[in-house]
Each structure stands twice: as C-alpha cells, then as structure tokens.
mmCIF file of C-alpha atoms in Angstrom:
data_model
loop_
_atom_site.group_PDB
_atom_site.id
_atom_site.type_symbol
_atom_site.label_atom_id
_atom_site.label_comp_id
_atom_site.label_asym_id
_atom_site.label_seq_id
_atom_site.Cartn_x
_atom_site.Cartn_y
_atom_site.Cartn_z
ATOM 1 C CA MET A 1 0.000 0.000 0.000
ATOM 2 C CA GLY A 2 2.896 2.385 0.704
ATOM 3 C CA GLU A 3 4.105 2.047 -2.903
ATOM 4 C CA LEU A 4 0.661 2.967 -4.254
ATOM 5 C CA GLU A 5 0.523 6.082 -2.068
ATOM 6 C CA ARG A 6 3.950 7.213 -3.275
ATOM 7 C CA SER A 7 2.910 6.611 -6.875
ATOM 8 C CA GLU A 8 -0.286 8.650 -6.501
ATOM 9 C CA THR A 9 1.563 11.495 -4.811
ATOM 10 C CA GLY A 10 4.177 11.542 -7.569
ATOM 11 C CA ALA A 11 1.449 11.582 -10.233
ATOM 12 C CA ALA A 12 -0.312 14.454 -8.506
ATOM 13 C CA GLU A 13 2.930 16.416 -8.309
ATOM 14 C CA VAL A 14 3.579 15.845 -12.007
ATOM 15 C CA GLY A 15 0.034 16.990 -12.833
ATOM 16 C CA VAL A 16 0.496 20.156 -10.795
ATOM 17 C CA LEU A 17 3.843 20.736 -12.521
ATOM 18 C CA ASP A 18 2.122 20.462 -15.914
ATOM 19 C CA VAL A 19 -0.425 23.104 -14.890
ATOM 20 C CA VAL A 20 2.346 25.333 -13.526
ATOM 21 C CA ALA A 21 4.375 24.836 -16.725
ATOM 22 C CA TYR A 22 1.344 25.965 -18.742
ATOM 23 C CA GLY A 23 1.131 29.161 -16.685
ATOM 24 C CA ILE A 24 4.845 29.780 -17.048
ATOM 25 C CA VAL A 25 4.671 29.387 -20.845
ATOM 26 C CA VAL A 26 1.787 31.850 -21.111
ATOM 27 C CA LEU A 27 3.602 34.323 -18.855
ATOM 28 C CA GLN A 28 6.915 33.973 -20.716
ATOM 29 C CA LEU A 29 5.237 34.562 -24.072
ATOM 30 C CA ALA A 30 3.474 37.658 -22.754
ATOM 31 C CA LEU A 31 6.699 38.988 -21.188
ATOM 32 C CA ALA A 32 8.666 38.408 -24.391
ATOM 33 C CA GLY A 33 6.051 40.369 -26.314
ATOM 34 C CA ALA A 34 6.167 43.232 -23.830
ATOM 35 C CA LYS A 35 9.978 43.359 -23.933
ATOM 36 C CA LEU A 36 9.940 43.479 -27.719
ATOM 37 C CA ARG A 37 7.386 46.312 -27.693
ATOM 38 C CA ARG A 38 9.639 48.247 -25.294
ATOM 39 C CA LEU A 39 12.612 47.569 -27.566
ATOM 40 C CA GLY A 40 10.703 49.024 -30.515
ATOM 41 C CA ASP A 41 9.859 52.092 -28.440
ATOM 42 C CA GLN A 42 13.496 52.492 -27.376
ATOM 43 C CA VAL A 43 14.706 52.210 -30.962
ATOM 44 C CA ARG A 44 12.187 54.825 -32.085
ATOM 45 C CA SER A 45 13.190 57.097 -29.227
ATOM 46 C CA ALA A 46 16.851 56.812 -30.189
ATOM 47 C CA TYR A 47 16.185 57.472 -33.838
ATOM 48 C CA SER A 48 14.083 60.542 -32.986
ATOM 49 C CA TYR A 49 17.219 61.982 -31.393
ATOM 50 C CA VAL A 50 19.311 61.091 -34.456
ATOM 51 C CA GLU A 51 16.679 62.650 -36.704
ATOM 52 C CA GLY A 52 17.102 65.926 -34.842
ATOM 53 C CA CYS A 53 20.876 65.636 -35.166
ATOM 54 C CA SER A 54 20.691 65.089 -38.928
ATOM 55 C CA ALA A 55 18.455 68.148 -39.331
ATOM 56 C CA SER A 56 20.889 70.162 -37.239
ATOM 57 C CA VAL A 57 23.859 69.041 -39.345
ATOM 58 C CA ASP A 58 21.920 69.934 -42.513
ATOM 59 C CA ARG A 59 21.297 73.424 -41.112
ATOM 60 C CA LEU A 60 24.998 73.779 -40.296
ATOM 61 C CA ALA A 61 25.888 72.771 -43.842
ATOM 62 C CA ASP A 62 23.453 75.375 -45.193
ATOM 63 C CA GLN A 63 24.970 78.033 -42.925
ATOM 64 C CA MET A 64 28.490 77.083 -43.977
ATOM 65 C CA ALA A 65 27.510 77.222 -47.638
ATOM 66 C CA ALA A 66 25.989 80.677 -47.113
ATOM 67 C CA LEU A 67 29.229 81.785 -45.464
ATOM 68 C CA GLU A 68 31.174 80.382 -48.416
ATOM 69 C CA VAL A 69 33.018 77.738 -46.376
ATOM 70 C CA ASP A 70 35.011 75.457 -48.637
ATOM 71 C CA PRO A 71 32.817 72.993 -50.588
ATOM 72 C CA ASP A 72 34.557 69.902 -49.192
ATOM 73 C CA THR A 73 33.647 70.824 -45.604
ATOM 74 C CA VAL A 74 30.057 71.541 -46.589
ATOM 75 C CA ALA A 75 29.916 68.225 -48.497
ATOM 76 C CA GLU A 76 31.266 66.333 -45.472
ATOM 77 C CA HIS A 77 28.500 67.755 -43.301
ATOM 78 C CA ARG A 78 25.858 66.856 -45.874
ATOM 79 C CA GLU A 79 27.274 63.326 -46.073
ATOM 80 C CA ALA A 80 27.200 63.038 -42.271
ATOM 81 C CA ALA A 81 23.525 64.025 -42.278
ATOM 82 C CA ALA A 82 22.837 61.494 -45.040
ATOM 83 C CA VAL A 83 24.536 58.734 -43.010
ATOM 84 C CA MET A 84 22.336 59.634 -40.055
ATOM 85 C CA ARG A 85 19.215 59.401 -42.226
ATOM 86 C CA ARG A 86 20.284 55.971 -43.507
ATOM 87 C CA ALA A 87 20.751 54.880 -39.895
ATOM 88 C CA LEU A 88 17.238 56.168 -39.192
ATOM 89 C CA ALA A 89 15.833 54.007 -41.983
ATOM 90 C CA GLU A 90 17.585 50.940 -40.536
ATOM 91 C CA ALA A 91 16.330 51.796 -37.049
ATOM 92 C CA GLU A 92 12.774 52.092 -38.342
ATOM 93 C CA ARG A 93 13.053 48.669 -39.979
ATOM 94 C CA MET A 94 14.414 47.212 -36.738
ATOM 95 C CA ALA A 95 11.599 48.777 -34.706
ATOM 96 C CA ALA A 96 9.023 47.400 -37.143
ATOM 97 C CA VAL A 97 10.520 43.905 -36.886
ATOM 98 C CA ALA A 98 10.491 44.135 -33.076
ATOM 99 C CA GLU A 99 6.826 45.154 -33.170
ATOM 100 C CA ASP A 100 6.000 42.279 -35.524
ATOM 101 C CA LEU A 101 7.759 39.860 -33.170
ATOM 102 C CA ALA A 102 5.927 41.357 -30.189
ATOM 103 C CA LEU A 103 2.632 40.815 -31.973
ATOM 104 C CA GLY A 104 3.649 37.239 -32.768
ATOM 105 C CA PHE A 105 4.470 36.541 -29.114
ATOM 106 C CA ALA A 106 1.186 38.117 -27.998
ATOM 107 C CA ASN A 107 -0.713 35.976 -30.514
ATOM 108 C CA ALA A 108 1.172 32.851 -29.431
ATOM 109 C CA SER A 109 0.338 33.580 -25.799
ATOM 110 C CA ALA A 110 -3.343 34.166 -26.570
ATOM 111 C CA THR A 111 -3.535 31.057 -28.755
ATOM 112 C CA HIS A 112 -1.805 28.934 -26.138
ATOM 113 C CA GLU A 113 -4.133 30.251 -23.461
ATOM 114 C CA ALA A 114 -7.210 29.675 -25.632
ATOM 115 C CA GLU A 115 -6.170 26.122 -26.498
ATOM 116 C CA TYR A 116 -4.861 24.986 -23.133
ATOM 117 C CA GLY A 117 -6.474 27.367 -20.648
ATOM 118 C CA PRO A 118 -9.657 25.314 -20.250
ATOM 119 C CA VAL A 119 -7.562 22.165 -19.809
ATOM 120 C CA ALA A 120 -5.383 23.807 -17.170
ATOM 121 C CA GLU A 121 -8.461 25.145 -15.368
ATOM 122 C CA ALA A 122 -10.097 21.703 -15.431
ATOM 123 C CA ALA A 123 -6.898 20.170 -14.057
ATOM 124 C CA ARG A 124 -6.790 22.740 -11.245
ATOM 125 C CA ALA A 125 -10.452 22.087 -10.413
ATOM 126 C CA MET A 126 -10.162 18.285 -10.322
ATOM 127 C CA PRO A 127 -11.325 16.870 -6.986
ATOM 128 C CA VAL A 128 -8.732 14.076 -7.240
ATOM 129 C CA PRO A 129 -5.010 14.191 -7.905
ATOM 130 C CA MET A 130 -4.181 14.532 -11.563
ATOM 131 C CA ALA A 131 -2.513 11.553 -13.209
ATOM 132 C CA HIS A 132 0.882 11.748 -14.881
ATOM 133 C CA SER A 133 0.600 13.621 -18.198
ATOM 134 C CA ALA A 134 1.625 10.488 -20.137
ATOM 135 C CA PHE A 135 -1.645 8.909 -18.995
ATOM 136 C CA TYR A 136 -3.667 11.645 -20.701
ATOM 137 C CA GLY A 137 -1.469 11.607 -23.787
ATOM 138 C CA ASN A 138 -2.461 8.015 -24.520
ATOM 139 C CA ARG A 139 -6.176 8.769 -24.591
#
C-alpha cells in the first residue's frame, strides 16, 4: 500500500507541474512580447534623437555654404547628415521587426491560453489528484 501512495503522490505532483508549466509558458510569451514592444519604443526614441541631429547638421551645412566655407567641408556635413538618415531608416526597420515579433508573441500567448487554458483550469479544479501527463497523452 505504501508504494501505491507514493505513486499517486508523484502523479499528482507531475500533474500540478504540468499546470504550472502551462502558466509559465503563457507568462513567458506575454513577457517576451512586452519586452519586444519596449525595444521598438526604445529604438524609435533613439532614432528621434538622431533625426534631430541630422536636421541640425543639414542646417549647419546650409549656414556654412551661405558663409562660403570650402565645398569639401560643406559636403562632409551633408554626407554626415545622409549617413544619419540611412541609420534612421535601418532603425525604423528594426523597430518594425520588433513590433511584428511582439505581436507574434502576444498571438502565441493568446492562442496557447485559448487552447490549453480550459484544460489547465479543469486540471486545477479536479477533486482528485491529476494523473501523470503520459496517462492523458495516450487517450
């Protein structure tokens, strides 16, 4: 009889671990999505600063040209502003990819919750210890 009790306790612990694992997966997916959204926001914030810098460098180049500074110096400033704008385009692409990934993680979390949430809730509400997950997999 002692062996049977140990077996039932082990099965119940495994069942509880399965339910906990479900919750952890849903939480991890949601957290990953939130982190990716924040990353997109941070990238956009950084490129807003660079956008202001490129406009400022363009204005400096215009001022230098008006003051008849040598053309090579003016051209270097215009090239620097152009490099900044290219970096902005790359940053925008990166932010868009991060947002797409965030949406994918949010969808994965919602799908996982929709598919397995009722099962996890039923397992939590069971009046008897849950069997080992392999038992349910064979049904």
